[in-house]
N, CA, C and O atoms as a MOPAC input file, in Angstrom:
PM7 MOZYME 1SCF
protein

 N    -29.81400 1   -16.96900 1   -21.61200 1
 C    -28.58100 1   -17.25400 1   -20.92000 1
 C    -28.90400 1   -18.11800 1   -19.70000 1
 O    -29.94400 1   -17.94400 1   -19.06500 1
 N    -28.01600 1   -19.03700 1   -19.38300 1
 C    -28.17300 1   -19.90900 1   -18.22300 1
 C    -27.17000 1   -19.51100 1   -17.15700 1
 O    -25.97500 1   -19.40200 1   -17.43200 1
 N    -27.65500 1   -19.29300 1   -15.93200 1
 C    -26.77100 1   -18.95700 1   -14.81100 1
 C    -26.43500 1   -20.23800 1   -14.06500 1
 O    -27.31200 1   -21.07100 1   -13.83500 1
 N    -25.17600 1   -20.40300 1   -13.68700 1
 C    -24.71100 1   -21.57600 1   -12.95800 1
 C    -24.18800 1   -21.13700 1   -11.59500 1
 O    -23.73800 1   -20.00400 1   -11.42700 1
 N    -24.25200 1   -22.04200 1   -10.62900 1
 C    -23.77400 1   -21.75200 1    -9.27100 1
 C    -22.42400 1   -22.43200 1    -9.05900 1
 O    -22.24000 1   -23.58900 1    -9.43400 1
 N    -21.49800 1   -21.72200 1    -8.46600 1
 C    -20.18500 1   -22.25300 1    -8.12900 1
 C    -20.26300 1   -22.86200 1    -6.72600 1
 O    -20.73200 1   -22.20900 1    -5.79300 1
 N    -19.80800 1   -24.10600 1    -6.57500 1
 C    -19.82600 1   -24.75200 1    -5.26200 1
 C    -18.66800 1   -24.24700 1    -4.40500 1
 O    -17.80800 1   -23.50300 1    -4.87700 1
 N    -18.66100 1   -24.66200 1    -3.14200 1
 C    -17.58100 1   -24.28100 1    -2.22900 1
 C    -16.23800 1   -24.82200 1    -2.70600 1
 O    -15.19300 1   -24.26300 1    -2.37200 1
 N    -16.25600 1   -25.91200 1    -3.48900 1
 C    -15.03100 1   -26.48700 1    -4.03700 1
 C    -14.60300 1   -25.80100 1    -5.33700 1
 O    -13.58300 1   -26.16500 1    -5.92300 1
 N    -15.37500 1   -24.81400 1    -5.78800 1
 C    -15.03900 1   -24.11400 1    -7.02700 1
 C    -15.49000 1   -24.86800 1    -8.27100 1
 O    -14.94700 1   -24.65400 1    -9.35400 1
 N    -16.47500 1   -25.74500 1    -8.12800 1
 C    -16.95800 1   -26.55400 1    -9.25100 1
 C    -18.30200 1   -26.04500 1    -9.74700 1
 O    -19.04700 1   -25.39400 1    -9.01400 1
 N    -18.59800 1   -26.35600 1   -11.01200 1
 C    -19.90600 1   -26.05800 1   -11.57900 1
 C    -20.45900 1   -27.33400 1   -12.20000 1
 O    -19.71100 1   -28.23500 1   -12.58000 1
 N    -21.76700 1   -27.39200 1   -12.29400 1
 C    -22.42500 1   -28.49900 1   -12.97300 1
 C    -23.17200 1   -27.92100 1   -14.16400 1
 O    -23.97800 1   -27.00200 1   -14.01200 1
 N    -22.90400 1   -28.45800 1   -15.34600 1
 C    -23.61300 1   -28.00200 1   -16.53500 1
 C    -24.92900 1   -28.76200 1   -16.65800 1
 O    -24.97300 1   -29.98000 1   -16.48400 1
 N    -25.96800 1   -28.05500 1   -16.95100 1
 C    -27.27900 1   -28.68400 1   -17.11200 1
 C    -27.29800 1   -29.54000 1   -18.37700 1
 O    -26.55400 1   -29.30700 1   -19.33000 1
 N    -28.17200 1   -30.53200 1   -18.34600 1
 C    -28.28500 1   -31.48600 1   -19.45300 1
 C    -28.46900 1   -30.77600 1   -20.79800 1
 O    -27.86800 1   -31.17200 1   -21.79700 1
 N    -29.28900 1   -29.74100 1   -20.82200 1
 C    -29.54300 1   -29.02300 1   -22.07700 1
 C    -28.26200 1   -28.41500 1   -22.65300 1
 O    -28.07900 1   -28.39000 1   -23.87000 1
 N    -27.38500 1   -27.92900 1   -21.78700 1
 C    -26.12000 1   -27.36200 1   -22.25600 1
 C    -25.19400 1   -28.46000 1   -22.78000 1
 O    -24.54000 1   -28.28800 1   -23.80900 1
 N    -25.14100 1   -29.59400 1   -22.06500 1
 C    -24.30900 1   -30.71200 1   -22.51900 1
 C    -24.78100 1   -31.22900 1   -23.87000 1
 O    -23.96700 1   -31.52500 1   -24.74500 1
 N    -26.09600 1   -31.33800 1   -24.04200 1
 C    -26.63800 1   -31.79300 1   -25.32400 1
 C    -26.31800 1   -30.79300 1   -26.43100 1
 O    -25.97500 1   -31.18800 1   -27.54600 1
 N    -26.42900 1   -29.51000 1   -26.13000 1
 C    -26.11100 1   -28.47400 1   -27.11700 1
 C    -24.65600 1   -28.57700 1   -27.57100 1
 O    -24.35100 1   -28.39100 1   -28.74900 1
 N    -23.76200 1   -28.87400 1   -26.62500 1
 C    -22.33600 1   -28.99200 1   -26.93800 1
 C    -21.97100 1   -30.35500 1   -27.52400 1
 O    -20.86400 1   -30.53500 1   -28.03200 1
 N    -22.89400 1   -31.31400 1   -27.45400 1
 C    -22.60900 1   -32.65900 1   -27.95900 1
 C    -21.68900 1   -33.43000 1   -27.03600 1
 O    -20.89900 1   -34.25700 1   -27.49000 1
 N    -21.78700 1   -33.16400 1   -25.73500 1
 C    -20.92600 1   -33.81000 1   -24.75200 1
 C    -21.72600 1   -34.89100 1   -24.03700 1
 O    -22.81300 1   -34.63100 1   -23.52100 1
 N    -21.17800 1   -36.11100 1   -24.00800 1
 C    -21.83500 1   -37.24800 1   -23.36600 1
 C    -21.20300 1   -37.50900 1   -22.00300 1
 O    -20.06400 1   -37.11000 1   -21.76100 1
 N    -21.93700 1   -38.18000 1   -21.10700 1
 C    -21.35800 1   -38.50900 1   -19.80100 1
 C    -20.04900 1   -39.28100 1   -19.94300 1
 O    -19.94400 1   -40.19000 1   -20.76700 1
 N    -19.06400 1   -38.92000 1   -19.14700 1
 C    -17.76400 1   -39.57400 1   -19.18000 1
 C    -16.80800 1   -39.01800 1   -20.22400 1
 O    -15.62500 1   -39.35800 1   -20.22200 1
 N    -17.30000 1   -38.17500 1   -21.10700 1
 C    -16.45900 1   -37.60800 1   -22.15600 1
 C    -15.63300 1   -36.44800 1   -21.59000 1
 O    -16.05700 1   -35.78700 1   -20.64200 1
 N    -14.49000 1   -36.21000 1   -22.15400 1
 C    -13.61700 1   -35.12600 1   -21.72100 1
 C    -13.92000 1   -33.85500 1   -22.50500 1
 O    -14.36700 1   -33.90900 1   -23.65100 1
 N    -13.67200 1   -32.71900 1   -21.87800 1
 C    -13.85200 1   -31.42800 1   -22.54000 1
 C    -12.57500 1   -30.61300 1   -22.41600 1
 O    -11.79500 1   -30.78700 1   -21.48000 1
 N    -12.38200 1   -29.73700 1   -23.35900 1
 C    -11.28800 1   -28.77300 1   -23.30500 1
 C    -11.89400 1   -27.41700 1   -22.96800 1
 O    -12.98800 1   -27.09000 1   -23.42800 1
 N    -11.18800 1   -26.63100 1   -22.16700 1
 C    -11.62200 1   -25.28200 1   -21.83700 1
 C    -10.60000 1   -24.32500 1   -22.42800 1
 O     -9.40400 1   -24.42900 1   -22.15400 1
 N    -11.07900 1   -23.39700 1   -23.23600 1
 C    -10.21700 1   -22.41500 1   -23.88400 1
 C    -10.48700 1   -21.04900 1   -23.26000 1
 O    -11.63800 1   -20.62400 1   -23.15900 1
 N     -9.42600 1   -20.36400 1   -22.84300 1
 C     -9.54300 1   -19.01200 1   -22.30400 1
 C     -9.53900 1   -18.02700 1   -23.47000 1
 O     -8.60000 1   -17.98600 1   -24.26500 1
 N    -10.59600 1   -17.24500 1   -23.55400 1
 C    -10.70400 1   -16.22300 1   -24.59000 1
 C    -10.55000 1   -14.84500 1   -23.94300 1
 O    -10.38200 1   -14.74100 1   -22.72800 1
 N    -10.60700 1   -13.81500 1   -24.73900 1
 C    -10.45600 1   -12.44700 1   -24.23600 1
 C    -11.62000 1   -12.06000 1   -23.32600 1
 O    -12.70000 1   -12.64700 1   -23.39700 1
 N    -11.39000 1   -11.08300 1   -22.48700 1
 C    -12.41400 1   -10.48700 1   -21.62600 1
 C    -13.05600 1   -11.47500 1   -20.65000 1
 O    -14.23700 1   -11.33700 1   -20.33300 1
 N    -12.30200 1   -12.46700 1   -20.16800 1
 C    -12.81700 1   -13.40000 1   -19.17100 1
 C    -13.82200 1   -14.39900 1   -19.69700 1
 O    -14.63300 1   -14.91300 1   -18.92600 1
 N    -13.79600 1   -14.69000 1   -20.98300 1
 C    -14.72900 1   -15.63900 1   -21.60000 1
 C    -14.06100 1   -17.00100 1   -21.71400 1
 O    -12.90000 1   -17.09800 1   -22.11500 1
 N    -14.79700 1   -18.05800 1   -21.36100 1
 C    -14.31900 1   -19.43600 1   -21.51200 1
 C    -15.13700 1   -20.12600 1   -22.59000 1
 O    -16.33600 1   -19.88400 1   -22.72100 1
 N    -14.48600 1   -20.98300 1   -23.35800 1
 C    -15.17600 1   -21.77400 1   -24.38000 1
 C    -14.93700 1   -23.24800 1   -24.08100 1
 O    -13.79900 1   -23.66000 1   -23.85900 1
 N    -16.01400 1   -24.05200 1   -24.07400 1
 C    -15.93100 1   -25.49300 1   -23.86200 1
 C    -16.01800 1   -26.20100 1   -25.20000 1
 O    -16.77300 1   -25.79600 1   -26.08400 1
 N    -15.23700 1   -27.26400 1   -25.34000 1
 C    -15.26800 1   -28.04700 1   -26.56900 1
 C    -15.08700 1   -29.51500 1   -26.20500 1
 O    -14.19200 1   -29.86100 1   -25.43300 1
 N    -15.93200 1   -30.37700 1   -26.75800 1
 C    -15.80500 1   -31.81400 1   -26.51300 1
 C    -14.52900 1   -32.32500 1   -27.16100 1
 O    -14.20100 1   -31.94800 1   -28.28600 1
 N    -13.81200 1   -33.18100 1   -26.44800 1
 C    -12.60800 1   -33.81800 1   -26.98400 1
 C    -13.05400 1   -35.06400 1   -27.74400 1
 O    -13.73800 1   -35.92200 1   -27.18700 1
 N    -12.67500 1   -35.16000 1   -28.99200 1
 C    -13.05900 1   -36.31100 1   -29.80600 1
 C    -12.35100 1   -37.56500 1   -29.31400 1
 O    -11.13700 1   -37.55000 1   -29.11000 1
 N    -13.10100 1   -38.65900 1   -29.11800 1
 C    -12.46100 1   -39.91000 1   -28.70600 1
 C    -11.46200 1   -40.38000 1   -29.75600 1
 O    -11.64400 1   -40.13800 1   -30.95000 1
 N    -10.40300 1   -41.05600 1   -29.30300 1
 C     -9.37600 1   -41.54600 1   -30.21400 1
 C     -9.09500 1   -43.01200 1   -29.93800 1
 O     -9.39900 1   -43.51200 1   -28.85500 1
 N     -8.52700 1   -43.69200 1   -30.89300 1
 C     -8.13600 1   -45.09100 1   -30.72500 1
 C     -9.33200 1   -45.99900 1   -30.53700 1
 O    -10.37500 1   -45.80400 1   -31.16100 1
 N     -9.18200 1   -46.99300 1   -29.67400 1
 C    -10.25600 1   -47.96000 1   -29.43800 1
 C    -11.47900 1   -47.30900 1   -28.81100 1
 O    -12.60000 1   -47.77700 1   -29.01300 1
 N    -11.28100 1   -46.24000 1   -28.05600 1
 C    -12.39900 1   -45.54400 1   -27.43000 1
 C    -13.36700 1   -45.01100 1   -28.49000 1
 O    -14.57800 1   -44.99200 1   -28.26600 1
 N    -12.84000 1   -44.57700 1   -29.64600 1
 C    -13.69200 1   -44.08200 1   -30.71600 1
 C    -14.47700 1   -45.21100 1   -31.35900 1
 O    -15.57500 1   -44.98700 1   -31.87000 1
 N    -13.93600 1   -46.41400 1   -31.34200 1
 C    -14.58500 1   -47.56200 1   -31.98000 1
 C    -15.59700 1   -48.23400 1   -31.05700 1
 O    -16.60100 1   -48.77700 1   -31.52000 1
 N    -15.33400 1   -48.19800 1   -29.75900 1
 C    -16.18200 1   -48.89600 1   -28.78600 1
 C    -17.60700 1   -48.37700 1   -28.84300 1
 O    -17.84600 1   -47.17000 1   -28.84500 1
 N    -18.54400 1   -49.30400 1   -28.89000 1
 C    -19.95500 1   -48.94700 1   -28.87200 1
 C    -20.53900 1   -48.58500 1   -30.21400 1
 O    -21.70200 1   -48.18600 1   -30.27700 1
 N    -19.77700 1   -48.70700 1   -31.30400 1
 C    -20.31100 1   -48.32700 1   -32.61200 1
 C    -21.20200 1   -49.41400 1   -33.21300 1
 O    -21.95900 1   -49.14200 1   -34.14500 1
 N    -21.12300 1   -50.63500 1   -32.69600 1
 C    -21.97000 1   -51.72300 1   -33.19000 1
 C    -23.16100 1   -51.90500 1   -32.26500 1
 O    -23.04800 1   -51.67900 1   -31.06000 1
 N    -24.30600 1   -52.31200 1   -32.81200 1
 C    -25.45800 1   -52.54000 1   -31.94200 1
 C    -25.22600 1   -53.77500 1   -31.07700 1
 O    -24.44500 1   -54.65300 1   -31.44500 1
 N    -25.89800 1   -53.84700 1   -29.93400 1
 C    -25.72100 1   -55.03100 1   -29.08000 1
 C    -26.28900 1   -56.27300 1   -29.75900 1
 O    -27.21900 1   -56.16700 1   -30.55800 1
 N    -25.74500 1   -57.43800 1   -29.45400 1
 C    -26.24300 1   -58.66800 1   -30.07200 1
 C    -27.65700 1   -58.97700 1   -29.58500 1
 O    -28.08000 1   -58.53100 1   -28.51800 1
 N    -28.38200 1   -59.76300 1   -30.40700 1
 C    -29.74700 1   -60.15200 1   -30.03600 1
 C    -29.75800 1   -61.06300 1   -28.82600 1
 O    -30.66100 1   -60.98000 1   -27.99300 1
 N    -28.75400 1   -61.94300 1   -28.71800 1
 C    -28.67700 1   -62.84900 1   -27.56800 1
 C    -27.21200 1   -63.11200 1   -27.26100 1
 O    -26.35700 1   -63.08500 1   -28.14600 1
 N    -26.94700 1   -63.36200 1   -26.00700 1
 C    -25.58200 1   -63.67600 1   -25.58500 1
 C    -25.27000 1   -65.12800 1   -25.93400 1
 O    -26.12600 1   -66.00200 1   -25.79800 1
 N    -24.05100 1   -65.37800 1   -26.38100 1
 C    -23.62100 1   -66.73100 1   -26.72100 1
 C    -22.67600 1   -67.26000 1   -25.65300 1
 O    -21.92000 1   -66.50700 1   -25.03900 1
 N    -22.73600 1   -68.56800 1   -25.44500 1
 C    -21.77500 1   -69.19400 1   -24.54900 1
 C    -20.44400 1   -69.31500 1   -25.28300 1
 O    -20.38400 1   -69.12800 1   -26.49800 1
 N    -19.38900 1   -69.62200 1   -24.55500 1
 C    -18.07100 1   -69.80300 1   -25.16600 1
 C    -18.12200 1   -70.94100 1   -26.17400 1
 O    -17.52000 1   -70.85200 1   -27.24300 1
 N    -18.83600 1   -72.00900 1   -25.84000 1
 C    -18.94400 1   -73.14800 1   -26.75800 1
 C    -19.65900 1   -72.73500 1   -28.04900 1
 O    -19.24600 1   -73.12700 1   -29.14000 1
 N    -20.72700 1   -71.94700 1   -27.92400 1
 C    -21.45700 1   -71.48600 1   -29.11400 1
 C    -20.57200 1   -70.57800 1   -29.97400 1
 O    -20.59500 1   -70.66500 1   -31.20100 1
 N    -19.79400 1   -69.71000 1   -29.32400 1
 C    -18.88500 1   -68.83600 1   -30.07900 1
 C    -17.83800 1   -69.66800 1   -30.80600 1
 O    -17.53800 1   -69.40900 1   -31.97100 1
 N    -17.28500 1   -70.66000 1   -30.13100 1
 C    -16.28800 1   -71.52500 1   -30.77800 1
 C    -16.87500 1   -72.26600 1   -31.97200 1
 O    -16.19800 1   -72.43000 1   -32.98700 1
 N    -18.10900 1   -72.71100 1   -31.86800 1
 C    -18.77800 1   -73.39400 1   -32.97800 1
 C    -18.94600 1   -72.44800 1   -34.17200 1
 O    -18.65900 1   -72.81800 1   -35.31000 1
 N    -19.40900 1   -71.23400 1   -33.90300 1
 C    -19.60100 1   -70.24700 1   -34.97800 1
 C    -18.25700 1   -69.92200 1   -35.63200 1
 O    -18.17200 1   -69.82200 1   -36.85600 1
 N    -17.22000 1   -69.76000 1   -34.83200 1
 C    -15.88500 1   -69.45100 1   -35.36900 1
 C    -15.38600 1   -70.60400 1   -36.23300 1
 O    -14.87700 1   -70.38100 1   -37.33100 1
 N    -15.52800 1   -71.83100 1   -35.74400 1
 C    -15.06400 1   -72.99800 1   -36.50000 1
 C    -15.80200 1   -73.12000 1   -37.82500 1
 O    -15.18900 1   -73.41400 1   -38.85100 1
 N    -17.11900 1   -72.89700 1   -37.81100 1
 C    -17.90100 1   -72.96600 1   -39.05600 1
 C    -17.46400 1   -71.86100 1   -40.02800 1
 O    -17.38700 1   -72.07700 1   -41.23800 1
 N    -17.18200 1   -70.68300 1   -39.48000 1
 C    -16.73200 1   -69.58300 1   -40.33600 1
 C    -15.42400 1   -69.89100 1   -41.01900 1
 O    -15.26500 1   -69.64900 1   -42.21500 1
 N    -14.46600 1   -70.43600 1   -40.24400 1
 C    -13.15800 1   -70.79800 1   -40.81200 1
 C    -13.29200 1   -71.92600 1   -41.82500 1
 O    -12.52000 1   -72.00700 1   -42.78000 1
 N    -14.27100 1   -72.79100 1   -41.61200 1
 C    -14.47800 1   -73.92800 1   -42.52700 1
 C    -15.28900 1   -73.52300 1   -43.75200 1
 O    -15.48900 1   -74.32900 1   -44.66100 1
 N    -15.75500 1   -72.27300 1   -43.77800 1
 C    -16.53100 1   -71.80100 1   -44.91900 1
 C    -17.97000 1   -72.29000 1   -44.91600 1
 O    -18.63300 1   -72.26500 1   -45.95300 1
 N    -18.45600 1   -72.72800 1   -43.78300 1
 C    -19.81600 1   -73.25200 1   -43.68500 1
 C    -20.84200 1   -72.15600 1   -43.38800 1
 O    -22.04100 1   -72.39600 1   -43.53600 1
 N    -20.42300 1   -70.99800 1   -42.98600 1
 C    -21.36600 1   -69.90100 1   -42.71500 1
 C    -20.80400 1   -68.61200 1   -43.18200 1
 O    -21.44800 1   -67.57200 1   -43.04300 1

């Protein structure tokens, strides 16, 4: 069991190991469910909409200028690539 300290503001900080166990990433929202006998349950809120899609692709190998992007787009529309 892990003991946590309550701050003067009534806040707690979950240790990294607990966040990893719950599958919660920085910036992600959580739901707190009140159970019987003073027990709380935390659950990660699944991202929805564009937030769920963002970051699913790997970063590009190199950044392109606007002119380079326009060239690639034009070639794609022309069926050249």
